[in-house]
C-alpha atoms as an extended CHARMM CRD file, in Angstrom:
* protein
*
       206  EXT
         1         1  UNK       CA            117.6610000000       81.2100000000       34.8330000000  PROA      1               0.0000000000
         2         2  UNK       CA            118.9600000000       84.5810000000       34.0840000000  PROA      2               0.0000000000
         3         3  UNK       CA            118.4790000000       85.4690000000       29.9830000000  PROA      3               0.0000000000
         4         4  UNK       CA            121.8380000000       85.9190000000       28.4810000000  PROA      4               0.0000000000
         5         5  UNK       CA            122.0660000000       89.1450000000       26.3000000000  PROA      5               0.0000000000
         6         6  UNK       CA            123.0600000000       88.5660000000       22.7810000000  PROA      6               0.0000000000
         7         7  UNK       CA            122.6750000000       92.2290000000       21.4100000000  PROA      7               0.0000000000
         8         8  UNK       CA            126.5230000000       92.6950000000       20.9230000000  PROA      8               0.0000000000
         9         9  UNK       CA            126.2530000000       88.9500000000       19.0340000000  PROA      9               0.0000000000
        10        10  UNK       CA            123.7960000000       90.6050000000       16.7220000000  PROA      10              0.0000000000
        11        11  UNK       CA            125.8440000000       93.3710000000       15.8160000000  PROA      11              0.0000000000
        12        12  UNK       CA            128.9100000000       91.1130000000       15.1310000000  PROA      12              0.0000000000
        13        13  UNK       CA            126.8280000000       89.3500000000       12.4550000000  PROA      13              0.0000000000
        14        14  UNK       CA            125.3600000000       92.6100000000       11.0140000000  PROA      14              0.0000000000
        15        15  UNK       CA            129.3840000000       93.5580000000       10.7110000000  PROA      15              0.0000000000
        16        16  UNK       CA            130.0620000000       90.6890000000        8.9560000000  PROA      16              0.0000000000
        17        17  UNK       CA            126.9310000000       90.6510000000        5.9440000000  PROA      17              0.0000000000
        18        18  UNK       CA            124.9010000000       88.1730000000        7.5920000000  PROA      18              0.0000000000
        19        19  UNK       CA            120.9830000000       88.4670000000        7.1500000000  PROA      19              0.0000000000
        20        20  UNK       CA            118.6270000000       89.4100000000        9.0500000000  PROA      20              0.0000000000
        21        21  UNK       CA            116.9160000000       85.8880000000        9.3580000000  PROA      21              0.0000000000
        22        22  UNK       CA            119.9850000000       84.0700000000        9.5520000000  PROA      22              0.0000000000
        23        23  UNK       CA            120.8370000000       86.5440000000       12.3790000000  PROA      23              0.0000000000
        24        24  UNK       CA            118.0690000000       85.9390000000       14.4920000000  PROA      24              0.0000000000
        25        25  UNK       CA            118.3360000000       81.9960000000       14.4440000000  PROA      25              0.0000000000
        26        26  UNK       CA            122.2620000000       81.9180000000       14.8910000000  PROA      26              0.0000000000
        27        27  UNK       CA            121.2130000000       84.7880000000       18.0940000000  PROA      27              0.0000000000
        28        28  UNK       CA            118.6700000000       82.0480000000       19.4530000000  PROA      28              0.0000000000
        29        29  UNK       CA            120.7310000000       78.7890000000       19.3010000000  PROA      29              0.0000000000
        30        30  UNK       CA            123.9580000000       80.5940000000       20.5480000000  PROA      30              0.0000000000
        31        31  UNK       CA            121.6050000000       81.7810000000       23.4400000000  PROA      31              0.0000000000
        32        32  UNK       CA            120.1720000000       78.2440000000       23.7180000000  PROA      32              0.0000000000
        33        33  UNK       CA            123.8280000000       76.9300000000       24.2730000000  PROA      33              0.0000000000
        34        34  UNK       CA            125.7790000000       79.5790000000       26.0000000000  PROA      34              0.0000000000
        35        35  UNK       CA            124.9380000000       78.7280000000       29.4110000000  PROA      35              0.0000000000
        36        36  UNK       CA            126.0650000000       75.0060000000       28.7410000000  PROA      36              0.0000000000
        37        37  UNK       CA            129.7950000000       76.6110000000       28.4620000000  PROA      37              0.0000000000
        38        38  UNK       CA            129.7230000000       80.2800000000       29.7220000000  PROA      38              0.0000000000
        39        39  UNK       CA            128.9410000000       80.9090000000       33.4510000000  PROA      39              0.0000000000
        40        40  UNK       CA            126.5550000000       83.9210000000       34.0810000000  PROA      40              0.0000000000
        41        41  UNK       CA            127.8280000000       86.9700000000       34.9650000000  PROA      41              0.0000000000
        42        42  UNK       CA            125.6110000000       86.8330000000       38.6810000000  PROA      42              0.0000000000
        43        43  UNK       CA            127.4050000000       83.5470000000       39.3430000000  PROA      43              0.0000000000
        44        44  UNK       CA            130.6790000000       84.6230000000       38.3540000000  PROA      44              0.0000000000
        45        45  UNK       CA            130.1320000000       87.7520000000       40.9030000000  PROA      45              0.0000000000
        46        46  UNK       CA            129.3330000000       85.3650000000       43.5620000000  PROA      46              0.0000000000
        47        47  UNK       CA            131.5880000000       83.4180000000       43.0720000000  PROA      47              0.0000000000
        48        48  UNK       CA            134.8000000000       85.9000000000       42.8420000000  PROA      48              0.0000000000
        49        49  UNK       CA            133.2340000000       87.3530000000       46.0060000000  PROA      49              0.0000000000
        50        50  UNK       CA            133.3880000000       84.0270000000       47.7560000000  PROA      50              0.0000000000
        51        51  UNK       CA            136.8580000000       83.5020000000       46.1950000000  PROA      51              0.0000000000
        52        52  UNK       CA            138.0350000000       87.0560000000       47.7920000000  PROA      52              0.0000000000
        53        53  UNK       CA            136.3150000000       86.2880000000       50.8020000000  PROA      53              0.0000000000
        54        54  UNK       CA            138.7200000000       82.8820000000       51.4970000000  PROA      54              0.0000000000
        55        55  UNK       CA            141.7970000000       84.5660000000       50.1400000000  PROA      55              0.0000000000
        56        56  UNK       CA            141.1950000000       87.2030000000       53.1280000000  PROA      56              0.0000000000
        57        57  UNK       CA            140.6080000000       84.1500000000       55.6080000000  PROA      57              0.0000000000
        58        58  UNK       CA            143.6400000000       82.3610000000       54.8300000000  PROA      58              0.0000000000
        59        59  UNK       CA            145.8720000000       85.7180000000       55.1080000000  PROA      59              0.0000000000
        60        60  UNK       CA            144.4880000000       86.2030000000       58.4420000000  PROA      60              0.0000000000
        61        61  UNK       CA            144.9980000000       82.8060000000       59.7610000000  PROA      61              0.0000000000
        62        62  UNK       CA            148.8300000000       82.7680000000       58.0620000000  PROA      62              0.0000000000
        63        63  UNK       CA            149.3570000000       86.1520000000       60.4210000000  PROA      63              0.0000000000
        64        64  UNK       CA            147.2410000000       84.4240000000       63.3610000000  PROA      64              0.0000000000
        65        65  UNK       CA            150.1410000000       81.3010000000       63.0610000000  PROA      65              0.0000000000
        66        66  UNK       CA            152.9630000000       83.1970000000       62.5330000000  PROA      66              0.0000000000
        67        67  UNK       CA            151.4300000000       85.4330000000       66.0110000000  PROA      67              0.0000000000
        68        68  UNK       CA            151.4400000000       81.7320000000       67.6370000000  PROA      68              0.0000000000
        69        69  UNK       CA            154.9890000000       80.8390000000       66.1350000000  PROA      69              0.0000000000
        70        70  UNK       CA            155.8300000000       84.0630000000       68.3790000000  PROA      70              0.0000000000
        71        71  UNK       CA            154.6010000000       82.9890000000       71.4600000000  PROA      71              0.0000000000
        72        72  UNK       CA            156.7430000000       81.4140000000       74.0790000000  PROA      72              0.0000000000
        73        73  UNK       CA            154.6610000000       78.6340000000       75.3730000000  PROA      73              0.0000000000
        74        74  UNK       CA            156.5130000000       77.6500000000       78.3030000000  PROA      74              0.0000000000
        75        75  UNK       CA            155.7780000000       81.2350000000       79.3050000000  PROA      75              0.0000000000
        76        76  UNK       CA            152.5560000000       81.1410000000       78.1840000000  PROA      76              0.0000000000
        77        77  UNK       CA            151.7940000000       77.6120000000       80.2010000000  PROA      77              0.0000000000
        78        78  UNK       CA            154.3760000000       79.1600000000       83.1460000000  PROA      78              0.0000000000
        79        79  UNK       CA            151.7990000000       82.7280000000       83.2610000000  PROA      79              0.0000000000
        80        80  UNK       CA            148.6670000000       80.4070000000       83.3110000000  PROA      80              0.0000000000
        81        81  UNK       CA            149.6790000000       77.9520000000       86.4850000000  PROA      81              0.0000000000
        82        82  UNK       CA            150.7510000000       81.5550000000       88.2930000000  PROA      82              0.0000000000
        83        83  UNK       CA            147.1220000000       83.1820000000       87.3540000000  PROA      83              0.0000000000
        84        84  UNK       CA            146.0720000000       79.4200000000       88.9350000000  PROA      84              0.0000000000
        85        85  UNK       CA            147.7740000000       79.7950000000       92.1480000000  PROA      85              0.0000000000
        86        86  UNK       CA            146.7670000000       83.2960000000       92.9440000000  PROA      86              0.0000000000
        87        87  UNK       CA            143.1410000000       82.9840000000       91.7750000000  PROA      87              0.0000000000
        88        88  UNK       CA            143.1830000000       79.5400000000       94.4680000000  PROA      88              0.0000000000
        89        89  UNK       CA            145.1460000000       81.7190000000       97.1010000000  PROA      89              0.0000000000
        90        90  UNK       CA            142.5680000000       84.7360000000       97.1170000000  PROA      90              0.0000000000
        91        91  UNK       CA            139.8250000000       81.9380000000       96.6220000000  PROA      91              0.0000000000
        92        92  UNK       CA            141.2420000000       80.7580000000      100.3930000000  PROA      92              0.0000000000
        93        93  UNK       CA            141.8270000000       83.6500000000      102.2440000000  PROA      93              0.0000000000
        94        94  UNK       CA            137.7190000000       85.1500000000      100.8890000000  PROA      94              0.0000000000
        95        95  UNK       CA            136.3710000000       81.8410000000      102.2720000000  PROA      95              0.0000000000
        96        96  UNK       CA            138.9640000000       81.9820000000      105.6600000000  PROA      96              0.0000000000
        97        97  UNK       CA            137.3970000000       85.9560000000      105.6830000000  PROA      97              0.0000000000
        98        98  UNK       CA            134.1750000000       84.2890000000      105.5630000000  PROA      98              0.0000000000
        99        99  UNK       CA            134.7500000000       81.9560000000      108.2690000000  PROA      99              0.0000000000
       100       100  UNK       CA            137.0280000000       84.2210000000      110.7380000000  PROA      100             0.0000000000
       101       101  UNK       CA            133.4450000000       86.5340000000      109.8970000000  PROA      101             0.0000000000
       102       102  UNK       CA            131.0690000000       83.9050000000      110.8860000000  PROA      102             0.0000000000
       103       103  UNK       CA            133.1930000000       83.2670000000      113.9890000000  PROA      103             0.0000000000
       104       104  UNK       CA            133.2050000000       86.3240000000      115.4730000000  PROA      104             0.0000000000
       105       105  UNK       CA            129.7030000000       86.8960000000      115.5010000000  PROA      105             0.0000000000
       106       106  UNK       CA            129.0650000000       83.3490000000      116.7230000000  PROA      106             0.0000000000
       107       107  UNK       CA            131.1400000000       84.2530000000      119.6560000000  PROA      107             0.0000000000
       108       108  UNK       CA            129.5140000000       87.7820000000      120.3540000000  PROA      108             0.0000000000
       109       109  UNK       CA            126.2160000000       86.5680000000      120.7320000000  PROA      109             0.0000000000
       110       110  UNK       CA            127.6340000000       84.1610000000      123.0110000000  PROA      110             0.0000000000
       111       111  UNK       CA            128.8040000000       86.0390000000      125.0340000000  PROA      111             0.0000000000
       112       112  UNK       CA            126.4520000000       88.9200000000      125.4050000000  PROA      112             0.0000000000
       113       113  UNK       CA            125.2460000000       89.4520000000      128.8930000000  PROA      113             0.0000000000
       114       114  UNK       CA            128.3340000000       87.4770000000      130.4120000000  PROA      114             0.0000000000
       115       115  UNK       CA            131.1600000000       89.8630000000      130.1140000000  PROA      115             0.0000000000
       116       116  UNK       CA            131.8660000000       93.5380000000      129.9260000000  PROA      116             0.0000000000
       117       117  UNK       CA            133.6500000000       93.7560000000      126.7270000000  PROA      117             0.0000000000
       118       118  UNK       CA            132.8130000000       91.1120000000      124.1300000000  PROA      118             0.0000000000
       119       119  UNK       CA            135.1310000000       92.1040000000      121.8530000000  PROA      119             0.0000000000
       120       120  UNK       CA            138.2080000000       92.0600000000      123.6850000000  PROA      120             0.0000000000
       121       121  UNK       CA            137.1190000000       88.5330000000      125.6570000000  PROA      121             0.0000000000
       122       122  UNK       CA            136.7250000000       87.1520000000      121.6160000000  PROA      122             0.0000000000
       123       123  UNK       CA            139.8800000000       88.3420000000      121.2480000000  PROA      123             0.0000000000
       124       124  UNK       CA            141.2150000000       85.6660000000      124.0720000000  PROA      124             0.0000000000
       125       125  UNK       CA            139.3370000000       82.8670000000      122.8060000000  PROA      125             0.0000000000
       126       126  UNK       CA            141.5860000000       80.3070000000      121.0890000000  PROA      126             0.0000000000
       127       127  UNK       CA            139.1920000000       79.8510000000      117.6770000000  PROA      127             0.0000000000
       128       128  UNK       CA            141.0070000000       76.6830000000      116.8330000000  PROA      128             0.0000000000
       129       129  UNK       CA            139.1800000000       74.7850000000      118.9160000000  PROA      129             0.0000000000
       130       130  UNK       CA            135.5970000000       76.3080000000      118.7260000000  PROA      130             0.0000000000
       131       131  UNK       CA            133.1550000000       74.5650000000      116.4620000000  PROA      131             0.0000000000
       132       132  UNK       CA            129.6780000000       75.9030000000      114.8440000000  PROA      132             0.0000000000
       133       133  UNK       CA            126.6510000000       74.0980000000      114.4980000000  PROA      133             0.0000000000
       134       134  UNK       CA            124.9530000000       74.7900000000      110.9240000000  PROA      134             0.0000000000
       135       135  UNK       CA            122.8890000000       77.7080000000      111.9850000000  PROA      135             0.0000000000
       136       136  UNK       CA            125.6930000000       79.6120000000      113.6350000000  PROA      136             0.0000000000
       137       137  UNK       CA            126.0880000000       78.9530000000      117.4720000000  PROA      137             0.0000000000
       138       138  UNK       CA            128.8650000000       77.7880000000      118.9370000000  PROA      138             0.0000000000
       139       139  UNK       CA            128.2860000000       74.1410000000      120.3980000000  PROA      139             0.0000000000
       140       140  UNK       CA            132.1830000000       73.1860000000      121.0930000000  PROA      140             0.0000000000
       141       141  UNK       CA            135.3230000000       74.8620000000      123.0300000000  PROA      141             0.0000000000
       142       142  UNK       CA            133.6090000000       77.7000000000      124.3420000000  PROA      142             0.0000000000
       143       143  UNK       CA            132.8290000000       76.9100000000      128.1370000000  PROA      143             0.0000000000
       144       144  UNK       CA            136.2370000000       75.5040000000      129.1580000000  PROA      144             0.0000000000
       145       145  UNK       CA            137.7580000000       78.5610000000      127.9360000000  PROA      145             0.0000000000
       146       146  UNK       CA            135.4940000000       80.6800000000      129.8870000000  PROA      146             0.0000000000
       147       147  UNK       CA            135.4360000000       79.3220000000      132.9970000000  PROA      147             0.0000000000
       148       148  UNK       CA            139.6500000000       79.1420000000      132.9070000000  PROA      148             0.0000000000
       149       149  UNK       CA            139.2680000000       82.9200000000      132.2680000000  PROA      149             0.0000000000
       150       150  UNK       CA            136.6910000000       83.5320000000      134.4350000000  PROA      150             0.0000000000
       151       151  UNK       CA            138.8300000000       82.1790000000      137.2710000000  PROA      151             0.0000000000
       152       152  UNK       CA            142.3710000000       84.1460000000      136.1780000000  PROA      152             0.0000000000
       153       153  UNK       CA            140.9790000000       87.2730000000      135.0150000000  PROA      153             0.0000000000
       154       154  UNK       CA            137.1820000000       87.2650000000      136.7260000000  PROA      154             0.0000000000
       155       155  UNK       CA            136.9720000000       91.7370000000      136.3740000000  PROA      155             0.0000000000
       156       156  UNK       CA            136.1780000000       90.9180000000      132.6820000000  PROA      156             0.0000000000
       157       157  UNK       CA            132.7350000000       88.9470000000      133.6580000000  PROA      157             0.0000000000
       158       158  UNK       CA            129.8470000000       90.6430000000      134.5770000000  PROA      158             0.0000000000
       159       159  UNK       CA            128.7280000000       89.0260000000      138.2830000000  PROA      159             0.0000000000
       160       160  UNK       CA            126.0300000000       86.3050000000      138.3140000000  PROA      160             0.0000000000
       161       161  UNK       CA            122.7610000000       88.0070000000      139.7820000000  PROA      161             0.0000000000
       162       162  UNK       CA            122.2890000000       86.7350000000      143.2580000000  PROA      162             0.0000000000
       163       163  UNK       CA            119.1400000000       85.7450000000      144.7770000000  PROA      163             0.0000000000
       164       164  UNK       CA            117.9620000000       88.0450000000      147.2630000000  PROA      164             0.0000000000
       165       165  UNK       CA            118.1550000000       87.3770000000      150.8980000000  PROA      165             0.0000000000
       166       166  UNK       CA            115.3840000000       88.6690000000      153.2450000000  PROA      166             0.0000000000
       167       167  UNK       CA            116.2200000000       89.9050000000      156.8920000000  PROA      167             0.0000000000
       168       168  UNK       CA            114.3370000000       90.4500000000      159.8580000000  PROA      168             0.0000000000
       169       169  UNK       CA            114.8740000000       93.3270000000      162.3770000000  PROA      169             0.0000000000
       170       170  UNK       CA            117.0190000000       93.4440000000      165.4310000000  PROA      170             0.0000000000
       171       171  UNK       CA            117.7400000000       96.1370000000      167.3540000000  PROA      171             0.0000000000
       172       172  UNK       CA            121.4530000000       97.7190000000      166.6320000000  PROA      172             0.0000000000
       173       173  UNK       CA            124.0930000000       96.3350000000      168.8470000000  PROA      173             0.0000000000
       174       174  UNK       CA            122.0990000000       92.8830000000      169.4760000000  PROA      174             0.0000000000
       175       175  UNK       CA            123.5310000000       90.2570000000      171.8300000000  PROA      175             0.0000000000
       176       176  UNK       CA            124.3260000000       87.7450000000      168.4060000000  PROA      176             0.0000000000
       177       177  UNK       CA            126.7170000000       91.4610000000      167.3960000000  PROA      177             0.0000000000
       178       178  UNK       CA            124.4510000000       91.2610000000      163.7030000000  PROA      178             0.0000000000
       179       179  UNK       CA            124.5730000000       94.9040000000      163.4270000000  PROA      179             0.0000000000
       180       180  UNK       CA            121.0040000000       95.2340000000      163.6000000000  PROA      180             0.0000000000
       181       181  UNK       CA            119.9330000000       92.6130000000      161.0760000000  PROA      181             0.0000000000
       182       182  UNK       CA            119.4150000000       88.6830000000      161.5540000000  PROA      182             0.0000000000
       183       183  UNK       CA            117.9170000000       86.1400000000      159.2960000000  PROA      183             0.0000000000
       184       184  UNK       CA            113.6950000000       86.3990000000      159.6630000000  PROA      184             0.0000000000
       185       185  UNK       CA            114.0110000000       82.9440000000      160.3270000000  PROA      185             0.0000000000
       186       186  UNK       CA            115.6530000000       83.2230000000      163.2810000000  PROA      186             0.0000000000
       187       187  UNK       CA            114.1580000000       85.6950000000      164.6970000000  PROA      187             0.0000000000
       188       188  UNK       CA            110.4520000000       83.8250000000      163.9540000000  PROA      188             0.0000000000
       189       189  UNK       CA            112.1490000000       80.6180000000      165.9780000000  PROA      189             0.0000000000
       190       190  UNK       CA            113.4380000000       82.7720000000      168.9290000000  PROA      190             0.0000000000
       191       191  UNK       CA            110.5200000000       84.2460000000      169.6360000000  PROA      191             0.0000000000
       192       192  UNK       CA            108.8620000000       81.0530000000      169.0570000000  PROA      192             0.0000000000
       193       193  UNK       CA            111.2160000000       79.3770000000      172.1050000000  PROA      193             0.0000000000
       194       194  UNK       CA            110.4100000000       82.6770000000      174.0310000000  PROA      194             0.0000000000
       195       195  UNK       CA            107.0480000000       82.1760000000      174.3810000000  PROA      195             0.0000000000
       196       196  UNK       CA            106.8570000000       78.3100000000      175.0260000000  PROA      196             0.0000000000
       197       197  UNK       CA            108.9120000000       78.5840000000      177.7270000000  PROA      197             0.0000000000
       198       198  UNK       CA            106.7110000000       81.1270000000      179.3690000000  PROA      198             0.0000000000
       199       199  UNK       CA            104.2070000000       78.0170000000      179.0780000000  PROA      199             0.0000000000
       200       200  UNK       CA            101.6890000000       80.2100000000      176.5600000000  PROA      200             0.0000000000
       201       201  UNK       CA             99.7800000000       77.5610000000      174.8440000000  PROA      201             0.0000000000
       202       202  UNK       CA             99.2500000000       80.4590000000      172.0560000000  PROA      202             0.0000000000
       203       203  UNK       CA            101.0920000000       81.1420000000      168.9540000000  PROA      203             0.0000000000
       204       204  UNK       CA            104.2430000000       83.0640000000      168.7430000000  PROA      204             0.0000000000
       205       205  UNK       CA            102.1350000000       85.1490000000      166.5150000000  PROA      205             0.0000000000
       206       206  UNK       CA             98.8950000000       86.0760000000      168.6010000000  PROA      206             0.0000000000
């Protein structure tokens, strides 16, 4: 507990003729009592500071209501369902960018190898009805499409590799009018039939 000064109590007394022994015990019970009915000065510091302190807080919240006594709060509620929509709109269109992204792709790698131009064949597909599997390919709507445009517009497809056929030799101007070439098959059996009706019991190849 803070010790109360009593020097200016001292002098008082001196002022008015009272001894010095009388002095010093009046000094020590007033200092004894004082704090039972005077507040220290430390606590009355803190205490006006805390009392300033509120005063401020309750000015600014009296300005902060009369702000909100201001505010038009059907516009207020009006301006928040509009910040709503357009934050759900451009929510929409980034996931349909997302999706019209994952498409295209999908469809590219699909159709490598098969057509010319991917890009422009993609741009033909109806994407309504094409469906991805989890990891990307397309699994759904795909062939039908294809093979309708493959049959009205078949320049845009590159041509299916064709197995190779192999041909014998035939002299040009040949009595089956080949042009030169015939099937090695045939030519194996003719000579076959040539030389078992010459009655050769060897092999058409010996």
């Amino acid at each position: 507990m803070e010790v109360m000064k009593m020097d200016w109590l001292k002098e008082l007394l001196k002022t008015a003729g009272i001894a010095d022994d009388q002095i010093e015990t009046i000094v020590a019970n007033a200092a004894k009592e004082a704090p039972k009915h005077v507040v220290p000065k430390a606590k009355y510091n803190e205490l006006s500071t805390a009392k300033s302190s509120l005063e401020t807080q309750l000015s600014e919240r009296d300005t902060q209501l009369e702000e909100l006594k201001k505010v038009d709060v059907e516009g207020l509620q009006a301006k928040i369902t509009e910040l709503q929509q357009t934050n759900e709109t451009s929510k929409q269109q980034h996931e349909q960018e997302l999706k019209d992204e994952r498409l295209s792709s999908a469809l590219k790698l699909a159709l490598s190898g098969k057509v010319h131009d991917s890009d422009l064949v993609a741009g033909l597909i109806d994407r309504n009805t094409i469906e991805l599997s989890k990891d990307g390919k397309v699994t759904k709507g795909l062939d039908e499409q294809l093979k309708s445009l493959q049959e009205s517009k078949s320049f845009l497809f590159v041509p299916e590799k064709q197995q190779p056929t192999f041909r014998g030799w035939n002299p040009a101007g040949g009595a089956d009018n080949s042009a030169g070439t015939s099937d090695v098959g045939t030519n194996f059996a003719k000579i076959a039939n040539e030389k078992g009706s010459s009655g050769s019991d060897k092999t058409p190849w010996t």
